[in-house]
Tab-separated table of C-alpha atoms in Angstrom:
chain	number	residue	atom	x	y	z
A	885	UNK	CA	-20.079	-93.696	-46.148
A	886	UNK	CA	-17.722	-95.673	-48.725
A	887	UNK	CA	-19.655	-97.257	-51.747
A	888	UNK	CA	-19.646	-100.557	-51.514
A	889	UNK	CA	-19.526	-102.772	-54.714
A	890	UNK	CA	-22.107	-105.102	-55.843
A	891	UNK	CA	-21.929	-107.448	-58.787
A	892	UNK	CA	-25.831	-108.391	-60.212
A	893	UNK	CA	-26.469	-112.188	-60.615
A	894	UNK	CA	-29.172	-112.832	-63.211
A	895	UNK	CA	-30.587	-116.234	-64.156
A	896	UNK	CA	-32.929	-116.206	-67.411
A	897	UNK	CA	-35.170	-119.319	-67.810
A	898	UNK	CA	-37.691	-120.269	-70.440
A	899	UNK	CA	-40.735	-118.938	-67.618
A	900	UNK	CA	-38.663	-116.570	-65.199
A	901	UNK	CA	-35.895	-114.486	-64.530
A	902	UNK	CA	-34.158	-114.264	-60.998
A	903	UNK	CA	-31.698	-111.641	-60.089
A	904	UNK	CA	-29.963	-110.150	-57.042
A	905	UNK	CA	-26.848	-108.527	-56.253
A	906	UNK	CA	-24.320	-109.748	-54.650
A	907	UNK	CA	-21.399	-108.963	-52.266
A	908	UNK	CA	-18.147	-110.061	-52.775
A	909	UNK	CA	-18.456	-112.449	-49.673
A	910	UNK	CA	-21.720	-113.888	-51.474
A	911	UNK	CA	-24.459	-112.367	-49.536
A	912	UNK	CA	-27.091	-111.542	-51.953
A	913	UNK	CA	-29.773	-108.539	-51.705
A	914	UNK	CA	-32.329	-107.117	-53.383
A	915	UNK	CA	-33.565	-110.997	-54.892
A	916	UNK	CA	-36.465	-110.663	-56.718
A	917	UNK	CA	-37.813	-112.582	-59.984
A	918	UNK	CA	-39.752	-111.146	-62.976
A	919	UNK	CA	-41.114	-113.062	-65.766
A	920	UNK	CA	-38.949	-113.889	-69.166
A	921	UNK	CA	-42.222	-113.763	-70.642
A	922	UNK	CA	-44.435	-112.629	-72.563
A	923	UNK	CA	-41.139	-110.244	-73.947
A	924	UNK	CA	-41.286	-111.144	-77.992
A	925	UNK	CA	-37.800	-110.440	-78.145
A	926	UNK	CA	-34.829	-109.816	-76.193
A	927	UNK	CA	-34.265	-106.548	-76.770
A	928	UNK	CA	-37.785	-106.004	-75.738
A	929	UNK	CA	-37.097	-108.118	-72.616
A	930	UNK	CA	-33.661	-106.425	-71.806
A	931	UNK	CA	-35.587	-103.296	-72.041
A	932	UNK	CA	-37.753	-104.524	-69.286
A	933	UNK	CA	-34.747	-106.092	-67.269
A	934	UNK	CA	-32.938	-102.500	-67.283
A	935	UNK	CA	-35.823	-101.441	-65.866
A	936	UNK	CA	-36.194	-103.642	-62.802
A	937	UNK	CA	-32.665	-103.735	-62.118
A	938	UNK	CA	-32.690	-99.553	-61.542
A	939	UNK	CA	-35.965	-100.067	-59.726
A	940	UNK	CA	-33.812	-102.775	-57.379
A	941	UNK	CA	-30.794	-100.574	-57.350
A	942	UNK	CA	-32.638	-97.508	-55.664
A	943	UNK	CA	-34.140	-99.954	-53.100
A	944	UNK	CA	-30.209	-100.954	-52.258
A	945	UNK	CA	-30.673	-99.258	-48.359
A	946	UNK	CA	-26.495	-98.625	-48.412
A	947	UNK	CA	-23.974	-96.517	-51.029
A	948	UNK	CA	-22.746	-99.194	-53.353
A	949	UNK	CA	-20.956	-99.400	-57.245
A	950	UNK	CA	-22.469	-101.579	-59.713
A	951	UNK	CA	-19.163	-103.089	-60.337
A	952	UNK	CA	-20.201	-105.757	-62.743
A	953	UNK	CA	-22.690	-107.983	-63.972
A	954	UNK	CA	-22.839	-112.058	-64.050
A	955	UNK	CA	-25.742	-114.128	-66.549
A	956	UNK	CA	-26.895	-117.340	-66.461
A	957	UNK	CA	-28.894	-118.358	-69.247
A	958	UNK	CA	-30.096	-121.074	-71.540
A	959	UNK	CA	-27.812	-122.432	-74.349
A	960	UNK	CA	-25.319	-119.584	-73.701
A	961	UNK	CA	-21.421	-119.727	-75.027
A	962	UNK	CA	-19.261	-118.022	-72.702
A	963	UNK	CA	-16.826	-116.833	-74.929
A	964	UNK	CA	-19.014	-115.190	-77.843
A	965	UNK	CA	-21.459	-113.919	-75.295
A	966	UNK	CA	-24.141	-115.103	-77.065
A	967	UNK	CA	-27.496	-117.588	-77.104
A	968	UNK	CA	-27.176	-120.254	-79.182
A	969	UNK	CA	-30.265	-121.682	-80.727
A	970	UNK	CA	-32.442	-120.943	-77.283
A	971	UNK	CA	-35.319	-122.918	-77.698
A	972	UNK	CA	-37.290	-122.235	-74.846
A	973	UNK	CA	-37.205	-118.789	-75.075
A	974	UNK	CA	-38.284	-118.167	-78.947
A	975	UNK	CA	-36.023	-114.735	-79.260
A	976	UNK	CA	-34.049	-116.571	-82.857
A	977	UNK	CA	-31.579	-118.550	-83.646
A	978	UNK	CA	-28.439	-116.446	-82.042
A	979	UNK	CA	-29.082	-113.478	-79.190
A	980	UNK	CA	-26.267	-111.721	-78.734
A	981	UNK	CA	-27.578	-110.855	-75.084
A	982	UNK	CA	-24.111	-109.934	-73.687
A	983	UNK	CA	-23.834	-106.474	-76.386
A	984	UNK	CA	-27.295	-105.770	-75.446
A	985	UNK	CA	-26.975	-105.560	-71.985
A	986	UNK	CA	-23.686	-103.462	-72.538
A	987	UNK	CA	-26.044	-100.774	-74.215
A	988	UNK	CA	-26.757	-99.836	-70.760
A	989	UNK	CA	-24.263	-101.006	-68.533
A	990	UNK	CA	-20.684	-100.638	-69.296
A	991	UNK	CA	-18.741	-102.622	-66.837
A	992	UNK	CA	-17.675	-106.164	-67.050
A	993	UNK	CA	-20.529	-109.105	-68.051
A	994	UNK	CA	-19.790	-112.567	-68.060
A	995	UNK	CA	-22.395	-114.758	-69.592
A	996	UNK	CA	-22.907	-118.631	-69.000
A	997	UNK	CA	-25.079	-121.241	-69.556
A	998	UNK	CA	-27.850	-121.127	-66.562
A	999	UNK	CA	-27.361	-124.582	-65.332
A	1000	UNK	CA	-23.237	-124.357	-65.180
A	1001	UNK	CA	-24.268	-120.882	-63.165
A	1002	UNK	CA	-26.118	-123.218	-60.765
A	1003	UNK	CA	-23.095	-125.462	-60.313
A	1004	UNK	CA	-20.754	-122.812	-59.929
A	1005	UNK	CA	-23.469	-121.613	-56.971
A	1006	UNK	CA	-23.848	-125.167	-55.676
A	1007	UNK	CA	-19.885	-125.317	-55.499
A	1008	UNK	CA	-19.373	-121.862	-53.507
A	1009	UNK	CA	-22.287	-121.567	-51.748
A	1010	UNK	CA	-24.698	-124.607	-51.331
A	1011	UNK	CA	-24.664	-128.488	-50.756
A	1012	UNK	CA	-21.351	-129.404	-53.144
A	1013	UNK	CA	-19.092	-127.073	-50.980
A	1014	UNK	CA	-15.723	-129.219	-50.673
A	1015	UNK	CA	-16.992	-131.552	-53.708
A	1016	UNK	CA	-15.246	-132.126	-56.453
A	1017	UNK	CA	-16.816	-134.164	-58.669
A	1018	UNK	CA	-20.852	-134.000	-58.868
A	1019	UNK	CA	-23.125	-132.897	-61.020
A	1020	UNK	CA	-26.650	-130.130	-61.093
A	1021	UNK	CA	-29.508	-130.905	-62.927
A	1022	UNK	CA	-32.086	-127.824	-63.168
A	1023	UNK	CA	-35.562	-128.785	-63.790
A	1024	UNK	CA	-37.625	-125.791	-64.801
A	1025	UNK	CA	-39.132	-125.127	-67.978
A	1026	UNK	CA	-36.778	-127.414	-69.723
A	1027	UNK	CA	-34.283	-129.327	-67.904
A	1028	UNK	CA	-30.396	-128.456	-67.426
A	1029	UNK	CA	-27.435	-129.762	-66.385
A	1030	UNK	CA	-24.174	-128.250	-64.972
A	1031	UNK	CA	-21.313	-130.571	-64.224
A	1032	UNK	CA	-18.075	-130.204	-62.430
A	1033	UNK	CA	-15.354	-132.433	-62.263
A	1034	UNK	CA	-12.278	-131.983	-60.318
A	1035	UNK	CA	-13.243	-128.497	-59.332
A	1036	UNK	CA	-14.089	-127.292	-62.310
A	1037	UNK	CA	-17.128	-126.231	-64.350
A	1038	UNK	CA	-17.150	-128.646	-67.740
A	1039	UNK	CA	-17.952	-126.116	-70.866
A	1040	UNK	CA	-16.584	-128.692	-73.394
A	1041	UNK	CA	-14.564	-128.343	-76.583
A	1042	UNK	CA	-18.067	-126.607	-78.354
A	1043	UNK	CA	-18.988	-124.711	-75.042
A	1044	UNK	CA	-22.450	-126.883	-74.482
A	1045	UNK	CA	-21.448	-129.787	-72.067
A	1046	UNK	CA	-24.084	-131.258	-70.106
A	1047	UNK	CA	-26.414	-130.878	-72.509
A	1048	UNK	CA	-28.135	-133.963	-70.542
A	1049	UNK	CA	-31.991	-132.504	-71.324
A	1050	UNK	CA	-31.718	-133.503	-75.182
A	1051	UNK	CA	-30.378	-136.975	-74.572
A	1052	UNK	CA	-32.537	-139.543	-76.474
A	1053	UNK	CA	-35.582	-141.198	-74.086
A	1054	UNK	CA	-37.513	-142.523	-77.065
A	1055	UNK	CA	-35.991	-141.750	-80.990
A	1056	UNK	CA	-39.986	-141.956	-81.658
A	1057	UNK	CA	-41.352	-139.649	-79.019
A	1058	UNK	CA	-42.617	-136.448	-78.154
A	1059	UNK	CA	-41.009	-133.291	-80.299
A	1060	UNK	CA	-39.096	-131.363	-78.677
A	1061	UNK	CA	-38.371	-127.651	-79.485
A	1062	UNK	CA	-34.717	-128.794	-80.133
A	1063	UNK	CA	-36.329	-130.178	-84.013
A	1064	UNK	CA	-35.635	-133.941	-82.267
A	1065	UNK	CA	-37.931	-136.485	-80.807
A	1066	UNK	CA	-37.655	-137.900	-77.453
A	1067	UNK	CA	-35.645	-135.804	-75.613
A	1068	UNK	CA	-35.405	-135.925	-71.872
A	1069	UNK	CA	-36.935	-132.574	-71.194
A	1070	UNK	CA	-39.773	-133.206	-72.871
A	1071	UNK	CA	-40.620	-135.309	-70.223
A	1072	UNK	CA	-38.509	-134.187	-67.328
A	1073	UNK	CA	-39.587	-130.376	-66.765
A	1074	UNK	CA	-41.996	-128.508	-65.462
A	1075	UNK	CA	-43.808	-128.512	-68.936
A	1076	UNK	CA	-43.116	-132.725	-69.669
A	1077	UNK	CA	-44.645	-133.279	-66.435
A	1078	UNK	CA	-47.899	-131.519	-67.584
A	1079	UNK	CA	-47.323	-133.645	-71.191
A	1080	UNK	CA	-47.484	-136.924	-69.150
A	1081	UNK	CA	-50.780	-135.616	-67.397
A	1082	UNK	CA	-52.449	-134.755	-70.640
A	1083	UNK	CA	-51.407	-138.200	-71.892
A	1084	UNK	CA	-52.429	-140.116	-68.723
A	1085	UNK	CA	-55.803	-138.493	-69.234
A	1086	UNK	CA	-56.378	-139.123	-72.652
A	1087	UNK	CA	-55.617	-142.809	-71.537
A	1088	UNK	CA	-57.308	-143.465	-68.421
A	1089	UNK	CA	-60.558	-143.444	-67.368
A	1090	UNK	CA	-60.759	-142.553	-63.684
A	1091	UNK	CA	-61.936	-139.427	-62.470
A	1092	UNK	CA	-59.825	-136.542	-61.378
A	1093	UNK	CA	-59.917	-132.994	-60.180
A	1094	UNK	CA	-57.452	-132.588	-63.494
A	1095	UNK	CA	-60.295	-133.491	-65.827
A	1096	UNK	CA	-62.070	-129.874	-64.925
A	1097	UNK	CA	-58.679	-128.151	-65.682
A	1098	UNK	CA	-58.306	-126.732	-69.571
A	1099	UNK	CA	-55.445	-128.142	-71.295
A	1100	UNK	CA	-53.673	-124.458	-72.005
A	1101	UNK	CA	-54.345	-123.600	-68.162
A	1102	UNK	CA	-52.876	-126.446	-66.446
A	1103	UNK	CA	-49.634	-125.940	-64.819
A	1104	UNK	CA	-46.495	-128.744	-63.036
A	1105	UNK	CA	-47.554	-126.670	-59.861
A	1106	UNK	CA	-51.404	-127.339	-60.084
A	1107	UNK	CA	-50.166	-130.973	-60.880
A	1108	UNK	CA	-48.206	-130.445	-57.703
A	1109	UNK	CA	-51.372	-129.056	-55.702
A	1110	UNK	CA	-53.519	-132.406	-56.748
A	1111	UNK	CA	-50.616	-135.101	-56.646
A	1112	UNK	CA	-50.215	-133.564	-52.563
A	1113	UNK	CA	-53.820	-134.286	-52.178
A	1114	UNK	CA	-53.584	-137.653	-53.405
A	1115	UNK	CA	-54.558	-137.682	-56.656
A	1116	UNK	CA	-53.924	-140.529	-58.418
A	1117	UNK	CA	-53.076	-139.138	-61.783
A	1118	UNK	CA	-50.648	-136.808	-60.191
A	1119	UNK	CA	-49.101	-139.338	-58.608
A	1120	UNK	CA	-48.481	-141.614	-61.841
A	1121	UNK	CA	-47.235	-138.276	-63.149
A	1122	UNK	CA	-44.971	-137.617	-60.772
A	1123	UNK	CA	-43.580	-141.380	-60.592
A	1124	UNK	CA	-43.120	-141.745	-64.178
A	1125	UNK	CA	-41.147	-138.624	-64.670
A	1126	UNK	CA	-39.044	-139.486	-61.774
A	1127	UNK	CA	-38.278	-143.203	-63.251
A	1128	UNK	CA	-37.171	-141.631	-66.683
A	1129	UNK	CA	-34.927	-138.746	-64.676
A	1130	UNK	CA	-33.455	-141.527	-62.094
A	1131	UNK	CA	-32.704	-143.797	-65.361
A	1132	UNK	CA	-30.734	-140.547	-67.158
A	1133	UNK	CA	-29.419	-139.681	-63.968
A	1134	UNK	CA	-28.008	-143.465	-63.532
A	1135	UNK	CA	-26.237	-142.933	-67.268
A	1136	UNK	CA	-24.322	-139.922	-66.316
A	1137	UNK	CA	-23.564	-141.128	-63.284
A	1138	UNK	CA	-21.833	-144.467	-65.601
A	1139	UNK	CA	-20.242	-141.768	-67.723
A	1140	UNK	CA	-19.067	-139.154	-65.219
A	1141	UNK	CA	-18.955	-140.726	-61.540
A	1142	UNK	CA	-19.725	-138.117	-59.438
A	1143	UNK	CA	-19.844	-137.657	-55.820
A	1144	UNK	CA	-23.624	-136.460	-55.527
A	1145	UNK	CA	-26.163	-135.052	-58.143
A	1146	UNK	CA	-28.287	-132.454	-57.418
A	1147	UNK	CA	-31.485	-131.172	-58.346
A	1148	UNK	CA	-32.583	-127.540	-58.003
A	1149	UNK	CA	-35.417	-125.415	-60.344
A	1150	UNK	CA	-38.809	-125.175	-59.875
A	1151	UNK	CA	-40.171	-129.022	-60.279
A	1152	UNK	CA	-37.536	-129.929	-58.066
A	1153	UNK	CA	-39.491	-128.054	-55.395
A	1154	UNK	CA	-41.540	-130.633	-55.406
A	1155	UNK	CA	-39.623	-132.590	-52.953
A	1156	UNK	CA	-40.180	-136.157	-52.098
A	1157	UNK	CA	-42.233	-136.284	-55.156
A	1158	UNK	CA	-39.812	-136.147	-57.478
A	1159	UNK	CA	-36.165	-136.078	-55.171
A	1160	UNK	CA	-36.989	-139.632	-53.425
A	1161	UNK	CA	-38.889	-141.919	-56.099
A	1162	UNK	CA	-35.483	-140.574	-58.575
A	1163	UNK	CA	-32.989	-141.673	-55.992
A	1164	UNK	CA	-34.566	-144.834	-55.933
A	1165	UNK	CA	-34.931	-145.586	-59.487
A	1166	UNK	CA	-31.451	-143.899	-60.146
A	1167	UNK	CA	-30.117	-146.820	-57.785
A	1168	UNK	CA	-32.234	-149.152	-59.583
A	1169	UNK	CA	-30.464	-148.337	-62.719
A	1170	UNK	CA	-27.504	-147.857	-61.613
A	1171	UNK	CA	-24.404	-150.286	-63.103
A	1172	UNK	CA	-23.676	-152.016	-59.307
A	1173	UNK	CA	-19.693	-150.730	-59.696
A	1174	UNK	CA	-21.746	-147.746	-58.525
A	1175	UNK	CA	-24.152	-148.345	-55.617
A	1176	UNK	CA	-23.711	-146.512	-52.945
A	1177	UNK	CA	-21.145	-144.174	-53.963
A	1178	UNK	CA	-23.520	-141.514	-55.181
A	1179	UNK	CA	-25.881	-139.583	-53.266
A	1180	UNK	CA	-29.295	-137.651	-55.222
A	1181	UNK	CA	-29.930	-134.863	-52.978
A	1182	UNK	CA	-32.143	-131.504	-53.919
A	1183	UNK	CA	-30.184	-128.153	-53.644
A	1184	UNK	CA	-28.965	-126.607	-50.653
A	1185	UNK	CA	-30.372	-123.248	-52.529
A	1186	UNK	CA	-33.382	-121.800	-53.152
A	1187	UNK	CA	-34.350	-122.002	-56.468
A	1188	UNK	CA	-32.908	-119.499	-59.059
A	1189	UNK	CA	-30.702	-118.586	-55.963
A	1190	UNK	CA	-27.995	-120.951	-57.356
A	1191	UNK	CA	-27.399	-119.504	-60.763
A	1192	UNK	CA	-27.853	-116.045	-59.487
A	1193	UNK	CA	-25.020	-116.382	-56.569
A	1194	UNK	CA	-22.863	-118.327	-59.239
A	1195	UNK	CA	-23.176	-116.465	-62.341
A	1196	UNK	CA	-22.139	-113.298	-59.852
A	1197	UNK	CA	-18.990	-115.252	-58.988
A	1198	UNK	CA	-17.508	-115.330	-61.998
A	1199	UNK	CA	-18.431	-111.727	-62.186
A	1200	UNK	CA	-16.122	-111.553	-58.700
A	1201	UNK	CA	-13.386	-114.300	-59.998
A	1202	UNK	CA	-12.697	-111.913	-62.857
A	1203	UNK	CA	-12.715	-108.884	-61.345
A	1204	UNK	CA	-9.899	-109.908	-58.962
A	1205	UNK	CA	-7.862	-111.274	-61.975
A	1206	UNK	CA	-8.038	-107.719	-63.641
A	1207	UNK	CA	-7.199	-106.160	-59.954
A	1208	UNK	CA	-3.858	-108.031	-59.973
A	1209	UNK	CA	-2.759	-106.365	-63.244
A	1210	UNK	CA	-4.911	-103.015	-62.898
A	1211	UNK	CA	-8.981	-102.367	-63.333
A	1212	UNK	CA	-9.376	-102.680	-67.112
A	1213	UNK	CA	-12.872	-101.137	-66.515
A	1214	UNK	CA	-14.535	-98.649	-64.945
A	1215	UNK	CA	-17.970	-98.826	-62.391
A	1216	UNK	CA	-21.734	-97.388	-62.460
């Protein structure tokens, strides 16, 4: 039987890691996700990556050639193949994850930031097919954004556009990782939501299932678990971190008018928790030159789906540059 080639999608957030490989139509096999943590480093996590990846391969039930590999991660530049200054995943000041990787894989790797991966995913394969303006906002353990206008993924002159998770909420506010105060992930993310609950209950007085939970164990999806049941300090959670997203999401939308945002990651999972109150206050905000001409909707993709399917397309998008002039590199 011919070998059939694969490219491997990865998408490396501050909590998890997603891969899957994927064919050159876009069907993806062999998804699985692995924790980011509790590696110290990233060679020490790249170690463990190699490993699950030849784990995943000899699963693969059909002859195939690893003919490449695509990465979405946090604060990456494309073109030094490098992590800039990734602050939610405490591995230093500058990874240069695309030479590590290439210690065991020769073949082609194309790095990206992990929220421009989800775009490019949203834009092939999910909700923004035949968009061309709109924007992805990944809401995990920090929040990221991906924008495309006219068709295209924005990198920006630096290589960091839509760095919309360390805009200013409040100059005086909670530190962020970043070495600022205020920024929007530290209130919109899976770890700002849990911020807002440990504030609400230093605050209030009212009893709630949260109050038996310790501070270091308390999770966004436990939050999610109590705020479905109908507590009410979930709920004022939920609604105050949707107000601050859908009064963001109303900025960009003055700066950028797209044709739809979208919101994929973890928290976004939470549905009409967090998707329907931020439409509504997004509109609220919204300059009126823009009402009704944008739509919030969550992703058509499961999460970490998006960045892996995307990140493997450029992966794919290269490779059939280099076959119009001849392979440059070989296969595993």
């Amino acid at each position: 039987m011919r070998e059939q080639d694969l490219v491997l999608g990865i998408d490396i957030g501050g909590t998890g890691t997603a891969l899957g490989f994927v064919e050159r139509s876009g069907a993806l096999t062999q998804y699985c996700a692995i924790p980011t943590r509790p590696a110290d480093s990233a060679e020490a996590f790249v170690v463990a990556l190699h490993r699950r990846i030849e784990a995943l391969r000899a699963e693969i039930p059909f002859p195939h050639r690893l003919a490449g590999i695509g990465i979405g991660a946090p604060n990456a530049h494309p073109v030094r193949g490098t992590l800039e200054e990734p602050v939610n995943l405490d591995w230093g000041a500058t990874v240069d994850l695309t030479a590590l990787v290439r210690k065991y894989y020769d073949l082609p790797v194309e790095l990206t930031n992990d929220a421009k991966a989800a775009a490019a995913g949203e834009m092939l394969f999910g909700g923004a097919r035949g968009m061309k303006h709109f924007i992805v906002v990944t809401l995990g353990t920090g929040l990221g954004c991906g924008i495309v206008a006219d068709g295209r993924v924005l990198t920006g002159a630096s290589g960091f556009a839509g760095e919309l998770g360390h805009m200013t909420v409040d100059p005086n506010g909670r530190e962020c990782r970043c070495g600022k105060r205020g920024c929007l992930e530290t209130y919109v993310s899976a770890t700002g939501l849990v911020r807002t609950v440990l504030a609400l209950l230093a605050k209030r007085c009212d009893p709630s299932p949260l109050r038996r939970c310790a501070a270091d164990a308390l999770t966004a999806h436990k939050v999610f678990e109590l705020a479905s049941a109908g507590d009410a300090i979930s709920l004022c959670a939920f609604d105050r971190t949707a107000r601050i997203l859908g009064m963001k999401l109303a900025d960009a939308v003055a700066c950028l008018s797209p044709e739809a945002v979208f919101l994929s990651g973890g928290l976004a999972a939470a549905g009409d928790l967090i998707v329907a109150p931020a439409g509504r206050y997004m509109n609220d905000y919204l300059f009126r030159a823009y009402r009704g001409t944008v739509r919030l909707l969550p992703s058509a993709l499961k999460p970490g789906e998006g960045a892996v399917l995307g990140a493997a397309a450029l992966v794919w998008r290269r490779l059939a540059a280099e076959d119009a002039f001849g392979r440059k590199e070989g296969a595993a």
